[in-house]
Tab-separated table of C-alpha atoms and ligand atoms in Angstrom:
chain	number	residue	atom	x	y	z
M	1	MET	CA	-0.053	0.007	-0.057
M	2	PRO	CA	1.328	3.544	-0.791
M	3	ASP	CA	2.614	5.506	2.239
M	4	ARG	CA	-0.001	8.326	1.617
M	5	PRO	CA	-3.263	8.787	-0.246
M	6	LYS	CA	-3.045	10.087	-3.815
M	7	ASN	CA	-3.621	13.899	-4.033
M	8	VAL	CA	-6.315	14.528	-6.541
M	9	VAL	CA	-7.622	17.667	-8.110
M	10	ILE	CA	-11.287	17.524	-9.347
M	11	LEU	CA	-12.117	19.685	-12.288
M	12	GLY	CA	-15.855	19.719	-12.658
M	13	SER	CA	-16.556	18.750	-8.936
M	14	THR	CA	-20.105	20.030	-8.888
M	15	GLY	CA	-21.218	17.756	-11.761
M	16	SER	CA	-22.392	14.270	-11.801
M	17	ILE	CA	-18.834	12.683	-12.169
M	18	GLY	CA	-17.327	15.247	-9.700
M	19	GLU	CA	-19.924	14.260	-7.105
M	20	SER	CA	-19.184	10.401	-7.631
M	21	ALA	CA	-15.438	11.284	-7.288
M	22	LEU	CA	-16.083	12.928	-4.076
M	23	LYS	CA	-18.054	9.737	-2.936
M	24	VAL	CA	-14.992	7.644	-3.889
M	25	ALA	CA	-12.811	9.990	-1.821
M	26	ARG	CA	-15.051	9.406	1.147
M	27	ASP	CA	-15.137	5.651	0.631
M	28	ILE	CA	-11.313	5.162	0.274
M	29	PRO	CA	-9.693	7.966	2.304
M	30	ASP	CA	-6.391	5.971	2.635
M	31	ARG	CA	-6.046	6.141	-1.096
M	32	MET	CA	-7.611	9.328	-2.281
M	33	ARG	CA	-7.346	12.830	-0.861
M	34	VAL	CA	-8.990	15.852	-2.696
M	35	VAL	CA	-6.594	18.845	-2.887
M	36	GLY	CA	-8.461	21.080	-5.435
M	37	LEU	CA	-11.916	21.608	-6.661
M	38	ALA	CA	-13.228	23.588	-9.660
M	39	ALA	CA	-16.605	24.337	-11.185
M	40	ASN	CA	-18.028	26.773	-13.750
M	41	ARG	CA	-20.962	28.766	-12.236
M	42	SER	CA	-22.130	26.701	-9.181
M	43	ALA	CA	-20.658	29.201	-6.743
M	44	GLU	CA	-22.719	28.072	-3.755
M	45	LYS	CA	-22.089	24.440	-4.297
M	46	LEU	CA	-18.366	24.815	-4.847
M	47	ALA	CA	-18.119	26.858	-1.651
M	48	GLN	CA	-20.025	24.063	0.169
M	49	GLN	CA	-17.768	21.430	-1.216
M	50	LEU	CA	-14.667	23.366	-0.332
M	51	ALA	CA	-15.916	23.590	3.219
M	52	GLU	CA	-17.088	20.058	3.555
M	53	TRP	CA	-13.969	18.480	2.199
M	54	ASP	CA	-11.580	20.905	3.881
M	55	VAL	CA	-10.046	21.715	0.522
M	56	GLN	CA	-7.777	24.877	0.326
M	57	GLU	CA	-7.549	25.450	-3.374
M	58	GLY	CA	-10.509	26.169	-5.690
M	59	CYS	CA	-11.557	27.703	-9.026
M	60	LEU	CA	-14.686	28.973	-10.522
M	61	ALA	CA	-14.247	29.338	-14.249
M	62	ASP	CA	-16.878	32.034	-14.560
M	63	SER	CA	-15.105	34.844	-12.887
M	64	THR	CA	-18.234	37.049	-12.646
M	65	LEU	CA	-19.455	34.815	-9.896
M	66	LEU	CA	-16.076	34.654	-8.015
M	67	ASP	CA	-16.984	37.181	-5.366
M	68	ASP	CA	-20.269	35.188	-4.543
M	69	CYS	CA	-18.134	32.087	-4.121
M	70	ARG	CA	-15.510	33.862	-1.977
M	71	ARG	CA	-18.208	35.182	0.333
M	72	GLN	CA	-19.443	31.662	0.971
M	73	ALA	CA	-16.226	29.625	1.006
M	74	PRO	CA	-14.288	29.199	4.220
M	75	ALA	CA	-11.801	31.959	5.094
M	76	GLY	CA	-8.320	31.175	3.937
M	77	VAL	CA	-9.410	29.177	0.811
M	78	ASN	CA	-7.367	30.193	-2.228
M	79	LEU	CA	-9.872	30.869	-5.001
M	80	ARG	CA	-9.121	31.783	-8.488
M	81	GLY	CA	-11.254	32.274	-11.612
M	82	GLY	CA	-11.228	31.817	-15.397
M	83	GLU	CA	-9.510	29.422	-17.631
M	84	ASP	CA	-6.120	30.517	-16.195
M	85	GLY	CA	-7.430	29.445	-12.726
M	86	LEU	CA	-8.277	26.095	-14.063
M	87	VAL	CA	-4.763	25.698	-15.441
M	88	GLU	CA	-3.361	26.878	-12.121
M	89	LEU	CA	-5.338	24.281	-10.284
M	90	ALA	CA	-4.440	21.508	-12.711
M	91	THR	CA	-0.736	22.163	-12.084
M	92	LEU	CA	-0.904	22.478	-8.204
M	93	PRO	CA	2.477	21.223	-6.957
M	94	GLU	CA	0.936	18.918	-4.364
M	95	ALA	CA	-1.429	17.197	-7.042
M	96	ASP	CA	-0.508	13.681	-8.107
M	97	MET	CA	-3.492	13.323	-10.418
M	98	VAL	CA	-6.050	15.635	-12.106
M	99	LEU	CA	-9.568	14.305	-12.728
M	100	ILE	CA	-10.964	16.131	-15.828
M	101	ALA	CA	-14.748	15.925	-15.432
M	102	ILE	CA	-15.613	19.229	-17.100
M	103	VAL	CA	-18.471	18.979	-19.664
M	104	GLY	CA	-17.456	20.194	-23.120
M	105	THR	CA	-14.086	21.405	-24.392
M	106	ALA	CA	-13.088	23.660	-21.549
M	107	GLY	CA	-11.028	20.749	-19.957
M	108	LEU	CA	-8.547	20.538	-22.887
M	109	ARG	CA	-6.078	23.338	-21.842
M	110	PRO	CA	-6.110	22.308	-18.196
M	111	ALA	CA	-5.510	18.677	-19.208
M	112	LEU	CA	-2.574	19.549	-21.363
M	113	ALA	CA	-1.085	21.803	-18.608
M	114	ALA	CA	-1.455	18.978	-16.141
M	115	ILE	CA	0.475	16.613	-18.371
M	116	GLU	CA	3.057	19.224	-19.017
M	117	ALA	CA	3.451	19.638	-15.179
M	118	GLY	CA	4.020	15.832	-14.967
M	119	LYS	CA	0.668	14.888	-13.449
M	120	ASP	CA	-1.286	11.780	-14.337
M	121	ILE	CA	-4.688	12.619	-15.688
M	122	ALA	CA	-8.005	10.675	-15.195
M	123	VAL	CA	-10.164	11.565	-18.049
M	124	ALA	CA	-13.944	11.596	-17.891
M	125	SER	CA	-14.409	14.449	-20.451
M	126	LYS	CA	-14.508	12.557	-23.663
M	127	GLU	CA	-14.356	15.666	-25.655
M	128	ILE	CA	-10.672	16.093	-24.849
M	129	LEU	CA	-9.523	12.859	-26.540
M	130	VAL	CA	-12.075	13.262	-29.339
M	131	MET	CA	-10.705	16.780	-30.181
M	132	ALA	CA	-7.101	16.285	-29.441
M	133	GLY	CA	-6.425	12.633	-28.843
M	134	GLU	CA	-3.243	12.488	-30.895
M	135	ALA	CA	-1.784	15.631	-29.188
M	136	VAL	CA	-2.856	14.452	-25.673
M	137	MET	CA	-1.470	10.991	-25.888
M	138	THR	CA	1.738	12.168	-27.572
M	139	ALA	CA	2.290	14.725	-24.835
M	140	ALA	CA	1.573	12.068	-22.167
M	141	ARG	CA	4.070	9.658	-23.657
M	142	GLU	CA	6.727	12.365	-23.852
M	143	LYS	CA	6.215	13.338	-20.276
M	144	GLY	CA	5.953	9.739	-19.075
M	145	VAL	CA	2.525	10.398	-17.404
M	146	ARG	CA	-0.623	8.234	-17.535
M	147	VAL	CA	-3.943	8.984	-19.149
M	148	LEU	CA	-6.337	6.843	-17.071
M	149	PRO	CA	-9.812	6.479	-18.596
M	150	VAL	CA	-12.858	7.179	-16.334
M	151	ASP	CA	-15.567	6.637	-18.943
M	152	SER	CA	-16.976	3.355	-17.900
M	153	GLU	CA	-16.562	1.734	-21.217
M	154	HIS	CA	-12.860	2.700	-21.556
M	155	ASN	CA	-12.113	1.879	-18.033
M	156	ALA	CA	-13.605	-1.522	-18.686
M	157	ILE	CA	-11.392	-2.040	-21.891
M	158	PHE	CA	-8.364	-0.712	-19.819
M	159	GLN	CA	-9.051	-3.426	-17.162
M	160	CYS	CA	-9.473	-6.079	-19.916
M	161	LEU	CA	-6.300	-5.132	-21.690
M	162	GLU	CA	-4.115	-4.770	-18.617
M	163	GLY	CA	-1.157	-3.420	-20.555
M	164	ARG	CA	-1.356	-5.841	-23.536
M	165	ASN	CA	-0.041	-4.655	-26.837
M	166	SER	CA	-2.660	-3.406	-29.375
M	167	SER	CA	-1.346	-5.901	-31.911
M	168	GLU	CA	-2.962	-8.694	-29.871
M	169	VAL	CA	-6.305	-6.988	-30.074
M	170	SER	CA	-8.729	-7.873	-32.861
M	171	ARG	CA	-11.645	-5.687	-31.739
M	172	LEU	CA	-12.529	-3.362	-28.903
M	173	ILE	CA	-16.251	-3.859	-28.352
M	174	LEU	CA	-17.884	-0.847	-26.762
M	175	THR	CA	-21.278	-1.643	-25.131
M	176	ALA	CA	-24.137	0.847	-25.532
M	177	SER	CA	-27.305	0.913	-23.571
M	178	GLY	CA	-29.149	1.928	-26.737
M	179	GLY	CA	-30.607	4.990	-24.877
M	180	PRO	CA	-34.234	5.797	-24.405
M	181	PHE	CA	-35.106	5.319	-28.152
M	182	ARG	CA	-33.595	1.857	-28.650
M	183	LYS	CA	-36.991	0.532	-29.743
M	184	LYS	CA	-38.550	3.733	-31.138
M	185	PRO	CA	-39.419	3.465	-34.902
M	186	ALA	CA	-37.282	5.703	-37.084
M	187	ALA	CA	-40.334	7.576	-38.324
M	188	GLU	CA	-41.191	8.767	-34.759
M	189	LEU	CA	-37.720	10.115	-33.829
M	190	ALA	CA	-38.635	13.515	-35.259
M	191	GLU	CA	-41.311	13.955	-32.602
M	192	VAL	CA	-39.392	13.066	-29.496
M	193	THR	CA	-39.305	15.639	-26.705
M	194	VAL	CA	-36.422	16.887	-24.550
M	195	GLU	CA	-37.975	15.211	-21.454
M	196	GLN	CA	-38.163	11.825	-23.317
M	197	ALA	CA	-34.499	12.199	-24.426
M	198	LEU	CA	-33.397	13.019	-20.900
M	199	ASN	CA	-34.944	9.962	-19.453
M	200	HIS	CA	-31.977	7.478	-19.745
M	201	PRO	CA	-32.976	3.940	-19.038
M	202	THR	CA	-29.773	2.897	-17.061
M	203	TRP	CA	-27.500	5.807	-16.105
M	204	GLU	CA	-28.026	9.046	-14.224
M	205	MET	CA	-25.749	11.631	-15.947
M	206	GLY	CA	-25.579	15.349	-16.841
M	207	PRO	CA	-27.937	16.646	-19.499
M	208	LYS	CA	-25.430	16.930	-22.416
M	209	ILE	CA	-24.217	13.349	-22.150
M	210	THR	CA	-27.701	12.067	-21.648
M	211	ILE	CA	-28.904	13.642	-24.959
M	212	ASP	CA	-25.715	12.208	-26.659
M	213	SER	CA	-26.719	8.809	-25.289
M	214	ALA	CA	-30.174	9.272	-26.984
M	215	THR	CA	-28.632	10.125	-30.389
M	216	LEU	CA	-25.789	7.638	-29.922
M	217	PHE	CA	-23.257	10.444	-30.438
M	218	ASN	CA	-22.017	9.511	-27.008
M	219	LYS	CA	-21.066	5.990	-28.345
M	220	GLY	CA	-19.658	7.761	-31.410
M	221	LEU	CA	-17.440	10.023	-29.298
M	222	GLU	CA	-16.416	6.977	-27.311
M	223	MET	CA	-15.291	5.158	-30.452
M	224	ILE	CA	-12.941	8.065	-31.265
M	225	GLU	CA	-11.838	8.205	-27.620
M	226	ALA	CA	-11.034	4.426	-27.687
M	227	ARG	CA	-9.026	4.765	-30.854
M	228	TRP	CA	-6.672	7.218	-29.194
M	229	LEU	CA	-6.551	5.789	-25.726
M	230	PHE	CA	-5.722	2.367	-26.853
M	231	ASP	CA	-3.879	3.022	-30.099
M	232	VAL	CA	-6.106	1.069	-32.519
M	233	GLU	CA	-7.369	2.197	-35.777
M	234	MET	CA	-11.259	2.938	-36.085
M	235	ALA	CA	-11.838	-0.296	-38.049
M	236	ARG	CA	-11.044	-2.265	-34.844
M	237	VAL	CA	-13.446	-0.328	-32.677
M	238	ASP	CA	-16.970	-1.815	-32.633
M	239	VAL	CA	-20.198	-1.266	-30.938
M	240	ILE	CA	-22.895	-3.596	-29.506
M	241	VAL	CA	-26.095	-2.613	-27.824
M	242	HIS	CA	-26.444	-4.037	-24.274
M	243	PRO	CA	-29.515	-2.605	-22.671
M	244	GLN	CA	-28.728	-3.722	-19.110
M	245	SER	CA	-25.443	-1.716	-19.047
M	246	ILE	CA	-23.804	-4.402	-16.787
M	247	VAL	CA	-21.095	-5.471	-19.229
M	248	HIS	CA	-19.221	-2.170	-19.499
M	249	SER	CA	-17.197	-3.140	-22.583
M	250	MET	CA	-15.125	-6.013	-23.986
M	251	VAL	CA	-11.909	-6.923	-25.820
M	252	GLU	CA	-11.707	-9.569	-28.423
M	253	PHE	CA	-8.243	-10.739	-28.895
M	254	VAL	CA	-6.576	-12.164	-32.054
M	255	ASP	CA	-7.214	-15.716	-30.798
M	256	SER	CA	-10.955	-14.906	-30.715
M	257	SER	CA	-11.170	-15.048	-26.945
M	258	VAL	CA	-13.167	-12.200	-25.396
M	259	LEU	CA	-12.648	-10.491	-22.001
M	260	ALA	CA	-15.358	-8.415	-20.454
M	261	GLN	CA	-15.635	-6.221	-17.416
M	262	LEU	CA	-18.848	-6.205	-15.460
M	263	SER	CA	-20.210	-4.279	-12.441
M	264	VAL	CA	-23.237	-2.493	-11.076
M	265	THR	CA	-23.992	0.729	-13.056
M	266	ASP	CA	-22.261	3.316	-10.851
M	267	MET	CA	-19.396	5.658	-11.981
M	268	CYS	CA	-17.764	5.099	-8.600
M	269	PHE	CA	-16.340	1.947	-9.995
M	270	PRO	CA	-14.310	3.309	-12.838
M	271	ILE	CA	-13.305	6.364	-10.913
M	272	GLN	CA	-11.977	4.317	-8.038
M	273	TYR	CA	-10.015	2.093	-10.423
M	274	ALA	CA	-8.468	5.114	-12.179
M	275	VAL	CA	-7.308	6.350	-8.863
M	276	THR	CA	-6.005	3.132	-7.281
M	277	TRP	CA	-4.719	1.490	-10.449
M	278	PRO	CA	-2.814	-0.806	-10.725
M	279	GLU	CA	-4.209	-2.035	-7.372
M	280	ARG	CA	-7.734	-2.988	-6.509
M	281	VAL	CA	-8.872	-2.100	-3.019
M	282	PRO	CA	-11.993	-2.917	-1.037
M	283	ASN	CA	-14.932	-0.416	-0.924
M	284	GLN	CA	-18.629	-0.050	0.138
M	285	LEU	CA	-19.880	-0.483	-3.467
M	286	PRO	CA	-22.484	-3.284	-4.072
M	287	PRO	CA	-21.288	-6.523	-5.833
M	288	LEU	CA	-23.329	-7.907	-8.752
M	289	ASP	CA	-25.995	-10.338	-7.935
M	290	PHE	CA	-26.079	-12.687	-10.974
M	291	ALA	CA	-29.092	-14.663	-9.913
M	292	GLU	CA	-31.137	-11.422	-9.809
M	293	LEU	CA	-29.764	-10.122	-13.042
M	294	ALA	CA	-31.089	-13.263	-14.689
M	295	LYS	CA	-30.124	-12.122	-18.343
M	296	LEU	CA	-27.716	-10.015	-20.275
M	297	GLU	CA	-28.887	-9.238	-23.780
M	298	PHE	CA	-26.966	-7.950	-26.796
M	299	GLU	CA	-28.137	-6.684	-30.148
M	300	ALA	CA	-26.704	-4.884	-33.197
M	301	PRO	CA	-26.988	-1.128	-33.173
M	302	ARG	CA	-29.400	0.566	-35.615
M	303	TRP	CA	-26.676	2.097	-37.813
M	304	ASP	CA	-28.985	3.613	-40.307
M	305	ASP	CA	-31.541	5.033	-37.835
M	306	PHE	CA	-28.918	6.612	-35.549
M	307	PRO	CA	-26.451	8.132	-38.053
M	308	ALA	CA	-24.186	9.423	-35.196
M	309	LEU	CA	-22.164	6.160	-35.192
M	310	ARG	CA	-21.228	6.309	-38.922
M	311	LEU	CA	-20.441	10.096	-38.514
M	312	ALA	CA	-18.123	9.254	-35.679
M	313	GLN	CA	-16.490	6.362	-37.698
M	314	ARG	CA	-15.964	8.807	-40.569
M	315	ALA	CA	-14.430	11.468	-38.252
M	316	GLY	CA	-12.264	9.009	-36.426
M	317	THR	CA	-11.090	7.375	-39.712
M	318	GLU	CA	-10.300	10.683	-41.450
M	319	GLY	CA	-8.930	12.211	-38.271
M	320	GLY	CA	-7.159	15.584	-38.308
M	321	THR	CA	-9.611	18.292	-37.377
M	322	LEU	CA	-12.728	16.337	-38.282
M	323	PRO	CA	-13.461	14.786	-34.811
M	324	ALA	CA	-13.174	18.287	-33.194
M	325	VAL	CA	-15.684	19.664	-35.810
M	326	MET	CA	-17.966	16.834	-35.175
M	327	ASN	CA	-17.858	17.328	-31.475
M	328	ALA	CA	-18.283	21.201	-31.668
M	329	ALA	CA	-21.307	20.991	-34.062
M	330	ASN	CA	-22.893	18.354	-31.921
M	331	GLU	CA	-22.434	20.534	-28.759
M	332	VAL	CA	-24.135	23.460	-30.476
M	333	ALA	CA	-27.031	21.279	-31.756
M	334	VAL	CA	-27.498	19.605	-28.390
M	335	ALA	CA	-27.622	23.013	-26.664
M	336	LYS	CA	-30.366	24.101	-29.058
M	337	PHE	CA	-32.223	20.810	-28.692
M	338	LEU	CA	-32.244	21.351	-24.831
M	339	GLU	CA	-33.543	24.869	-25.329
M	340	LYS	CA	-36.401	23.103	-27.230
M	341	SER	CA	-35.720	25.084	-30.406
M	342	LEU	CA	-34.628	22.013	-32.445
M	343	ARG	CA	-36.044	18.672	-33.511
M	344	PHE	CA	-34.134	15.724	-32.436
M	345	PRO	CA	-32.984	14.415	-35.949
M	346	LYS	CA	-31.707	17.963	-36.641
M	347	ILE	CA	-28.816	17.243	-34.170
M	348	TRP	CA	-27.179	14.738	-36.497
M	349	GLU	CA	-28.220	16.585	-39.664
M	350	THR	CA	-26.475	19.726	-38.402
M	351	VAL	CA	-23.376	17.651	-37.481
M	352	GLU	CA	-23.221	16.034	-40.945
M	353	GLU	CA	-23.707	19.308	-42.788
M	354	THR	CA	-20.863	21.004	-40.648
M	355	MET	CA	-18.477	18.047	-41.297
M	356	ASP	CA	-19.254	18.105	-45.003
M	357	ALA	CA	-18.396	21.850	-45.178
M	358	HIS	CA	-15.073	21.473	-43.262
M	359	ALA	CA	-11.601	21.497	-44.931
M	360	VAL	CA	-9.782	18.855	-42.752
M	361	VAL	CA	-6.327	19.779	-41.416
M	362	ALA	CA	-4.241	16.581	-40.823
M	363	HIS	CA	-2.079	16.229	-37.701
M	364	PRO	CA	-3.284	19.556	-36.338
M	365	LYS	CA	-1.565	21.568	-33.694
M	366	LEU	CA	-3.630	22.665	-30.597
M	367	GLU	CA	-4.188	26.214	-32.156
M	368	GLN	CA	-5.561	24.529	-35.327
M	369	ILE	CA	-7.823	22.193	-33.325
M	370	LEU	CA	-9.154	25.167	-31.444
M	371	GLU	CA	-9.667	27.096	-34.605
M	372	ALA	CA	-11.589	24.202	-36.157
M	373	ASP	CA	-13.699	23.879	-32.997
M	374	SER	CA	-14.598	27.754	-33.258
M	375	TRP	CA	-15.283	27.528	-36.902
M	376	ALA	CA	-17.593	24.567	-36.438
M	377	ARG	CA	-19.487	26.241	-33.577
M	378	GLU	CA	-20.103	29.323	-35.755
M	379	PHE	CA	-20.939	27.269	-38.798
M	380	ALA	CA	-23.492	25.021	-36.925
M	381	ALA	CA	-25.015	28.058	-35.186
M	382	GLY	CA	-25.369	29.726	-38.570
M	383	LEU	CA	-27.339	26.532	-39.814
M	384	LEU	CA	-29.689	26.733	-36.804
M	385	THR	CA	-30.651	30.348	-36.870
U	401	NDP	P1	-22.275	17.721	-15.573
U	401	NDP	O1	-23.103	18.588	-16.400
U	401	NDP	O2	-23.135	16.907	-14.530
U	401	NDP	O3	-21.219	18.491	-14.803
U	401	NDP	C1	-20.291	19.202	-15.496
U	401	NDP	C2	-19.212	19.813	-14.547
U	401	NDP	O4	-18.327	20.587	-15.321
U	401	NDP	C3	-19.838	20.849	-13.505
U	401	NDP	O5	-19.100	20.722	-12.322
U	401	NDP	C4	-19.640	22.109	-14.167
U	401	NDP	O6	-19.682	23.141	-13.316
U	401	NDP	C5	-18.322	21.946	-14.774
U	401	NDP	N1	-18.074	22.842	-15.941
U	401	NDP	C6	-18.794	23.150	-17.058
U	401	NDP	N2	-18.257	23.989	-17.873
U	401	NDP	C7	-17.109	24.339	-17.099
U	401	NDP	C8	-16.039	25.263	-17.471
U	401	NDP	N3	-16.051	26.016	-18.586
U	401	NDP	N4	-15.112	25.437	-16.693
U	401	NDP	C9	-15.009	24.694	-15.526
U	401	NDP	N5	-15.991	23.757	-15.170
U	401	NDP	C10	-16.967	23.625	-15.972
U	401	NDP	O7	-21.604	16.678	-16.443
U	401	NDP	P2	-21.147	15.163	-16.140
U	401	NDP	O8	-20.535	15.033	-14.866
U	401	NDP	O9	-22.190	14.259	-16.517
U	401	NDP	O10	-20.021	15.063	-17.283
U	401	NDP	C11	-18.682	15.476	-17.186
U	401	NDP	C12	-17.863	14.904	-18.283
U	401	NDP	O11	-17.675	13.513	-17.994
U	401	NDP	C13	-18.515	14.992	-19.731
U	401	NDP	O12	-17.448	15.280	-20.612
U	401	NDP	C14	-19.083	13.613	-19.885
U	401	NDP	O13	-19.160	13.360	-21.336
U	401	NDP	C15	-18.224	12.778	-19.064
U	401	NDP	N6	-18.749	11.518	-18.676
U	401	NDP	C16	-19.815	11.549	-17.747
U	401	NDP	C17	-20.413	10.428	-17.364
U	401	NDP	C18	-21.495	10.401	-16.313
U	401	NDP	O14	-21.914	9.281	-15.855
U	401	NDP	N7	-21.970	11.564	-15.939
U	401	NDP	C19	-19.912	9.051	-17.785
U	401	NDP	C20	-18.725	9.166	-18.649
U	401	NDP	C21	-18.252	10.375	-19.088
U	401	NDP	P3	-21.062	23.950	-12.822
U	401	NDP	O15	-21.751	23.082	-11.905
U	401	NDP	O16	-20.697	25.213	-12.277
U	401	NDP	O17	-21.810	24.169	-14.131
C-alpha cells in the first residue's frame, strides 16, 4: 500500500462525475485525498464542497461569480477564476492526479497543462480525447505520465487489456445501452421531446451526455476516444447494444477470446479504479447479484436510424480536425435541442452538414484544433438560426 493517499484535483466537482469522485474519496480515504476543486458557475455548491472537504484550493471558471463564491467559502481558501485559474489548479504542486470531469471542451487546456506539469490525468471528459487525442497521448508519452480512462466503457477496456499490446487485439467492443429510443421506430424520432430524451434507462448523468446517449453520439465520441486511448485504428472499434449496462465493454483478442468487465452501473467503480490503479482495494460499492440479473442481452446497433455512429466512424477514420468539428457541431445542436428550439434528428443533420463543409487539417496543432472547433461552432450555429 502507498505511504500516503493520492492527491487528486477534481475539475468539474459540482457535476455528476465530480460528485461521484467525492463519494469515492469518502469511501477510500487511505487512497484518495482531494486537494483542489473547480466548477463553472455553481458558486454556492463549490463553496459548500470546499468547506465540507476541507480543501484549500478552488477555482470558479466564470469569474463574474467569483465574489459570490468567495463570500460563501471558508476563510483562507485560495480561490481563483477563469481558464487561467483552471490551469493553475491543474498544475498544483501537491497534486498527483487531475480528474478532468468538465463537460465540453473547456477541460482541454487544463488537461494539457497537467500533463506538461508531470501529473497523471484521469479523463472523464471524452471531448478532450475526441478533439485532441493525438496531441494529448503524444504529450503524455513524452512526459511519461498516465492517461487513465474514467468513462466506464474505456475503463472496462483498460481493465481487460491490462497493458497488452494493441497488436494482440482484434476488436474493442464498446457496449451501448441503446438509450431511451432503442426501440422507437425511425419515423417517430422527429417527434421526441427533450423530457423523453433526458429519460435515460440505466445511467444518471448530466444533460449533455444524456442527450448524446439518446442520439448515440455518446457512443460515437467513445469510439474515437477508444481509438486514441488504446492506439487502435477505427476499423477495430466496434459497438454492440447491451440494454442492461452491466457489461461495460469487452476486448476480443486475435485468438478470438473475449474478456469483459462487469459491475453494477455506478461511475464510482471506474473512478476508483483510475485512482487506485494498478491496485484494487475494497470499498462499500455493491457486488453484482447474478441470480437477480437473470439475463444479459446484446443486439446490433441501428446504424441507419442513428447516423451518429457512422459520422463518428468517418471522423475517427479521417482524423485531423474532423473529430473536433463533429464534437463542436454536436455541442451546438444539443444545446439548441435542450432549449427546445430544435427537432431531435436535426442534431445529426447539423453535425453532418458541418462536417461536409469542413476542410480537414491533418495532424493539427492545438491552435488549429481550437480554430476548427470555433469554426464549427459558428457554422453550426449559422445553420440553426
Ligand atoms: P455535468 O453537467 O453533471 O457536470 C459538469 C461539470 O463541469 C460541473 O461541475 C460544471 O460546473 C463543470 N463545468 C462546465 N463547464 C465548465 C467550464 N467552462 N469550466 C469549468 N468547469 C466547468 O456533467 P457530467 O459530470 O455528466 O460529465 C462531465 C464529463 O464527463 C463530460 O465530458 C461527460 O461526457 C463525461 N462523462 C460523464 C459520465 C456520467 O456518468 N455523468 C460518464 C462518462 C463520461 P457547474 O456546476 O458550475 O456548471
